[in-house]
mmCIF file of C-alpha atoms in Angstrom:
data_model
loop_
_atom_site.group_PDB
_atom_site.id
_atom_site.type_symbol
_atom_site.label_atom_id
_atom_site.label_comp_id
_atom_site.label_asym_id
_atom_site.label_seq_id
_atom_site.Cartn_x
_atom_site.Cartn_y
_atom_site.Cartn_z
ATOM 1 C CA MET A 1 -29.113 -54.474 -59.499
ATOM 2 C CA ARG A 2 -29.611 -51.742 -56.903
ATOM 3 C CA VAL A 3 -28.554 -49.083 -59.397
ATOM 4 C CA LYS A 4 -31.061 -50.472 -61.910
ATOM 5 C CA ILE A 5 -33.910 -50.242 -59.362
ATOM 6 C CA ILE A 6 -32.935 -46.657 -58.452
ATOM 7 C CA TYR A 7 -32.781 -45.791 -62.135
ATOM 8 C CA MET A 8 -36.271 -47.270 -62.755
ATOM 9 C CA LEU A 9 -37.699 -45.409 -59.757
ATOM 10 C CA ALA A 10 -36.181 -42.173 -61.058
ATOM 11 C CA VAL A 11 -37.696 -42.757 -64.523
ATOM 12 C CA LEU A 12 -41.125 -43.531 -62.997
ATOM 13 C CA THR A 13 -40.940 -40.417 -60.804
ATOM 14 C CA PHE A 14 -40.062 -38.294 -63.827
ATOM 15 C CA MET A 15 -42.939 -39.789 -65.864
ATOM 16 C CA ALA A 16 -45.376 -39.215 -63.031
ATOM 17 C CA ALA A 17 -44.284 -35.596 -62.699
ATOM 18 C CA ALA A 18 -44.502 -35.000 -66.441
ATOM 19 C CA GLY A 19 -47.738 -36.736 -67.271
ATOM 20 C CA GLY A 20 -49.600 -37.125 -64.029
ATOM 21 C CA CYS A 21 -49.684 -40.169 -61.837
ATOM 22 C CA VAL A 22 -51.834 -43.101 -62.797
ATOM 23 C CA PHE A 23 -53.184 -43.235 -59.260
ATOM 24 C CA GLU A 24 -54.262 -39.592 -59.064
ATOM 25 C CA PRO A 25 -58.015 -39.085 -58.803
ATOM 26 C CA ARG A 26 -59.522 -38.108 -62.126
ATOM 27 C CA ASP A 27 -62.112 -35.412 -62.703
ATOM 28 C CA ALA A 28 -65.652 -36.559 -62.145
ATOM 29 C CA GLU A 29 -67.585 -37.293 -65.303
ATOM 30 C CA LEU A 30 -70.499 -35.079 -66.114
ATOM 31 C CA PRO A 31 -73.868 -36.645 -65.396
ATOM 32 C CA ASP A 32 -75.587 -38.388 -68.278
ATOM 33 C CA THR A 33 -76.974 -35.643 -70.458
ATOM 34 C CA GLY A 34 -78.788 -37.979 -72.811
ATOM 35 C CA GLU A 35 -82.389 -37.362 -73.779
ATOM 36 C CA GLU A 36 -83.768 -40.170 -71.607
ATOM 37 C CA GLY A 37 -84.114 -40.293 -67.852
ATOM 38 C CA THR A 38 -83.329 -43.485 -65.949
ATOM 39 C CA TRP A 39 -86.242 -45.918 -66.149
ATOM 40 C CA ILE A 40 -87.215 -47.606 -62.899
ATOM 41 C CA THR A 41 -89.047 -50.901 -63.304
ATOM 42 C CA PRO A 42 -92.382 -50.115 -61.602
ATOM 43 C CA ASN A 43 -92.501 -53.023 -59.177
ATOM 44 C CA GLN A 44 -94.057 -50.729 -56.546
ATOM 45 C CA PRO A 45 -96.861 -48.213 -57.216
ATOM 46 C CA LYS A 46 -94.725 -45.207 -56.233
ATOM 47 C CA ASP A 47 -92.131 -46.147 -58.876
ATOM 48 C CA VAL A 48 -94.649 -44.789 -61.403
ATOM 49 C CA PHE A 49 -94.338 -41.310 -59.883
ATOM 50 C CA LEU A 50 -90.534 -41.483 -60.074
ATOM 51 C CA ASN A 51 -90.744 -42.352 -63.780
ATOM 52 C CA ILE A 52 -93.219 -39.532 -64.423
ATOM 53 C CA MET A 53 -90.841 -37.150 -62.660
ATOM 54 C CA SER A 54 -87.858 -38.220 -64.779
ATOM 55 C CA GLY A 55 -90.057 -38.248 -67.894
ATOM 56 C CA LEU A 56 -91.009 -34.611 -67.340
ATOM 57 C CA GLU A 57 -87.415 -33.570 -66.653
ATOM 58 C CA ALA A 58 -85.867 -35.343 -69.656
ATOM 59 C CA ALA A 59 -85.869 -34.054 -73.211
ATOM 60 C CA ALA A 60 -87.506 -37.272 -74.435
ATOM 61 C CA ASN A 61 -90.992 -38.426 -73.407
ATOM 62 C CA SER A 62 -90.355 -42.160 -73.066
ATOM 63 C CA ASN A 63 -90.514 -42.541 -69.260
ATOM 64 C CA TYR A 64 -93.655 -40.436 -69.016
ATOM 65 C CA GLU A 65 -95.339 -42.286 -71.865
ATOM 66 C CA ARG A 66 -94.423 -45.726 -70.512
ATOM 67 C CA SER A 67 -95.951 -44.735 -67.158
ATOM 68 C CA LEU A 68 -99.421 -44.183 -68.658
ATOM 69 C CA ASP A 69 -101.884 -46.972 -69.333
ATOM 70 C CA GLU A 70 -103.430 -47.098 -72.811
ATOM 71 C CA THR A 71 -106.749 -46.225 -71.125
ATOM 72 C CA PHE A 72 -105.290 -43.173 -69.329
ATOM 73 C CA THR A 73 -107.678 -40.274 -68.689
ATOM 74 C CA PHE A 74 -107.305 -36.863 -67.087
ATOM 75 C CA ILE A 75 -110.187 -35.264 -65.154
ATOM 76 C CA PRO A 76 -109.935 -31.492 -64.493
ATOM 77 C CA LEU A 77 -111.405 -29.459 -61.668
ATOM 78 C CA PRO A 78 -114.940 -28.282 -62.520
ATOM 79 C CA GLU A 79 -113.673 -24.693 -62.102
ATOM 80 C CA ASP A 80 -110.956 -25.212 -64.720
ATOM 81 C CA GLU A 81 -113.446 -26.837 -67.066
ATOM 82 C CA ALA A 82 -115.823 -23.889 -66.624
ATOM 83 C CA ALA A 83 -113.041 -21.335 -67.165
ATOM 84 C CA LEU A 84 -111.495 -22.950 -70.252
ATOM 85 C CA GLY A 85 -114.492 -24.727 -71.776
ATOM 86 C CA SER A 86 -115.443 -28.390 -71.558
ATOM 87 C CA GLU A 87 -114.414 -28.989 -75.185
ATOM 88 C CA VAL A 88 -110.765 -28.388 -74.204
ATOM 89 C CA PHE A 89 -110.889 -31.430 -71.934
ATOM 90 C CA ASP A 90 -113.089 -33.685 -74.080
ATOM 91 C CA GLY A 91 -111.571 -37.082 -74.777
ATOM 92 C CA TRP A 92 -108.453 -36.458 -72.670
ATOM 93 C CA ASN A 93 -106.636 -39.742 -73.214
ATOM 94 C CA LYS A 94 -103.030 -40.903 -73.428
ATOM 95 C CA GLU A 95 -102.555 -39.490 -76.930
ATOM 96 C CA VAL A 96 -103.799 -36.042 -75.870
ATOM 97 C CA GLU A 97 -101.630 -36.169 -72.730
ATOM 98 C CA MET A 98 -98.509 -36.906 -74.771
ATOM 99 C CA GLU A 99 -99.301 -34.127 -77.260
ATOM 100 C CA MET A 100 -99.671 -31.761 -74.302
ATOM 101 C CA LEU A 101 -96.333 -32.933 -72.851
ATOM 102 C CA THR A 102 -94.520 -32.382 -76.151
ATOM 103 C CA ARG A 103 -95.980 -28.877 -76.386
ATOM 104 C CA LEU A 104 -95.065 -28.153 -72.754
ATOM 105 C CA LYS A 105 -91.438 -29.157 -73.380
ATOM 106 C CA SER A 106 -91.269 -26.938 -76.474
ATOM 107 C CA ILE A 107 -92.268 -23.937 -74.330
ATOM 108 C CA PHE A 108 -90.431 -24.672 -71.082
ATOM 109 C CA LEU A 109 -86.892 -25.263 -72.289
ATOM 110 C CA GLY A 110 -85.248 -24.843 -68.875
ATOM 111 C CA GLU A 111 -85.576 -27.135 -65.885
ATOM 112 C CA ARG A 112 -88.858 -28.953 -65.419
ATOM 113 C CA ALA A 113 -89.760 -30.717 -62.185
ATOM 114 C CA ILE A 114 -92.774 -32.235 -60.490
ATOM 115 C CA GLU A 115 -93.151 -33.421 -56.909
ATOM 116 C CA PHE A 116 -95.878 -35.707 -55.620
ATOM 117 C CA GLY A 117 -97.052 -35.848 -52.001
ATOM 118 C CA ASP A 118 -94.713 -34.397 -49.397
ATOM 119 C CA GLU A 119 -90.896 -34.214 -49.603
ATOM 120 C CA ASP A 120 -90.757 -37.966 -48.892
ATOM 121 C CA MET A 121 -93.486 -38.751 -51.441
ATOM 122 C CA VAL A 122 -95.982 -39.541 -48.684
ATOM 123 C CA PHE A 123 -99.574 -38.830 -49.705
ATOM 124 C CA GLU A 124 -102.544 -37.802 -47.567
ATOM 125 C CA ARG A 125 -104.261 -41.046 -48.514
ATOM 126 C CA GLU A 126 -102.613 -44.194 -49.829
ATOM 127 C CA ASP A 127 -104.788 -47.208 -50.648
ATOM 128 C CA VAL A 128 -102.836 -50.099 -52.107
ATOM 129 C CA GLU A 129 -104.549 -53.397 -52.827
ATOM 130 C CA VAL A 130 -103.651 -56.365 -54.981
ATOM 131 C CA GLY A 131 -103.286 -54.966 -58.492
ATOM 132 C CA TYR A 132 -104.922 -51.594 -57.720
ATOM 133 C CA ALA A 133 -103.869 -48.415 -55.902
ATOM 134 C CA GLU A 134 -105.132 -44.893 -55.233
ATOM 135 C CA PHE A 135 -102.992 -42.032 -53.980
ATOM 136 C CA GLU A 136 -104.544 -38.730 -52.942
ATOM 137 C CA GLY A 137 -102.415 -35.700 -52.241
ATOM 138 C CA GLU A 138 -100.585 -32.611 -53.386
ATOM 139 C CA TYR A 139 -98.451 -32.156 -56.471
ATOM 140 C CA VAL A 140 -96.240 -29.203 -57.427
ATOM 141 C CA MET A 141 -94.949 -28.660 -60.956
ATOM 142 C CA THR A 142 -92.181 -26.092 -61.553
ATOM 143 C CA LEU A 143 -91.466 -25.117 -65.152
ATOM 144 C CA ASP A 144 -88.647 -22.840 -66.283
ATOM 145 C CA PRO A 145 -89.013 -21.208 -69.718
ATOM 146 C CA GLY A 146 -85.203 -21.092 -69.967
ATOM 147 C CA ASP A 147 -85.159 -17.494 -71.184
ATOM 148 C CA GLY A 148 -84.168 -15.865 -67.904
ATOM 149 C CA SER A 149 -87.748 -15.203 -66.835
ATOM 150 C CA GLU A 150 -89.162 -16.617 -63.619
ATOM 151 C CA ALA A 151 -90.232 -20.249 -63.439
ATOM 152 C CA GLU A 152 -93.970 -20.955 -63.449
ATOM 153 C CA VAL A 153 -95.542 -23.065 -60.708
ATOM 154 C CA TYR A 154 -98.661 -25.213 -61.080
ATOM 155 C CA ALA A 155 -99.987 -27.049 -58.063
ATOM 156 C CA GLY A 156 -103.045 -28.746 -56.698
ATOM 157 C CA LYS A 157 -104.457 -31.813 -55.088
ATOM 158 C CA ALA A 158 -105.301 -34.899 -57.103
ATOM 159 C CA ILE A 159 -106.255 -38.539 -56.918
ATOM 160 C CA PHE A 160 -103.962 -40.806 -58.890
ATOM 161 C CA TYR A 161 -105.342 -44.213 -59.916
ATOM 162 C CA LEU A 162 -102.910 -47.018 -60.706
ATOM 163 C CA THR A 163 -103.194 -50.632 -61.743
ATOM 164 C CA LYS A 164 -100.674 -53.423 -61.999
ATOM 165 C CA GLY A 165 -100.229 -55.105 -65.340
ATOM 166 C CA THR A 166 -97.767 -57.561 -66.816
ATOM 167 C CA GLN A 167 -95.037 -54.897 -67.035
ATOM 168 C CA GLY A 168 -95.615 -53.499 -63.539
ATOM 169 C CA TRP A 169 -97.624 -50.603 -62.138
ATOM 170 C CA ILE A 170 -99.075 -47.953 -64.446
ATOM 171 C CA LEU A 171 -101.143 -44.757 -64.110
ATOM 172 C CA THR A 172 -104.703 -45.077 -65.421
ATOM 173 C CA LYS A 173 -106.230 -41.777 -64.275
ATOM 174 C CA TRP A 174 -105.182 -38.385 -62.870
ATOM 175 C CA GLU A 175 -108.086 -36.465 -61.353
ATOM 176 C CA ASP A 176 -107.565 -32.938 -60.050
ATOM 177 C CA ILE A 177 -109.785 -32.456 -56.980
ATOM 178 C CA ASP A 178 -108.651 -29.186 -55.370
ATOM 179 C CA VAL A 179 -106.426 -26.143 -55.697
ATOM 180 C CA SER A 180 -103.265 -25.508 -53.695
ATOM 181 C CA GLY A 181 -103.059 -21.921 -52.502
ATOM 182 C CA SER A 182 -103.302 -19.448 -55.358
ATOM 183 C CA PHE A 183 -101.408 -21.592 -57.862
ATOM 184 C CA PRO A 184 -103.091 -22.640 -61.106
ATOM 185 C CA THR A 185 -103.610 -26.395 -61.362
ATOM 186 C CA SER A 186 -102.158 -28.953 -63.745
ATOM 187 C CA GLY A 187 -105.590 -29.015 -65.371
ATOM 188 C CA TYR A 188 -105.428 -25.300 -66.068
ATOM 189 C CA LEU A 189 -101.966 -25.792 -67.622
ATOM 190 C CA ARG A 190 -103.154 -28.773 -69.666
ATOM 191 C CA GLY A 191 -106.263 -26.983 -70.893
ATOM 192 C CA THR A 192 -104.355 -23.819 -71.766
ATOM 193 C CA LEU A 193 -101.738 -25.745 -73.748
ATOM 194 C CA ARG A 194 -104.354 -27.781 -75.639
ATOM 195 C CA GLY A 195 -106.584 -24.771 -76.230
ATOM 196 C CA SER A 196 -103.742 -22.735 -77.736
ATOM 197 C CA ASN A 197 -103.034 -25.290 -80.494
#
């Protein structure tokens, strides 16, 4: 019996040496490279910003689109409206926003990222009531064309209006209210992309 056990141990040792041990750590799997980002059920107002962030980063638009109310509107800075023409911003609703996003992703094929508030997503002003919220603060959007050229940065200060519906919190309005340093705003980017159609 002892010889049989030694023989089995020898066979197992040989198999482990030849084909790798079953208990060895395996290589980490690559992160999910699917077209969709991870959807977070927007039980809290700030979950909406996380879904917008993943919706901008992903190849598909689903998370971004699901984060916008059907009544969504965008309001530009008066300076951007004056520079690009009021007609560029007329009727800026959810449909126009999604067309702009699709165009943006066709131009910026590299990494795309947006940050809201500070590094901990804390805004200058946060008013949350039952079923309604307003967040006022900075945003920074970094867009890489993916062709080796430098990434473009758009930044500003905005008020974000959210409401809570049956499916959770949702963004109803994005209103640019100020610039951030010398960076062009999201409104300037939006207007430029729509105006170049």
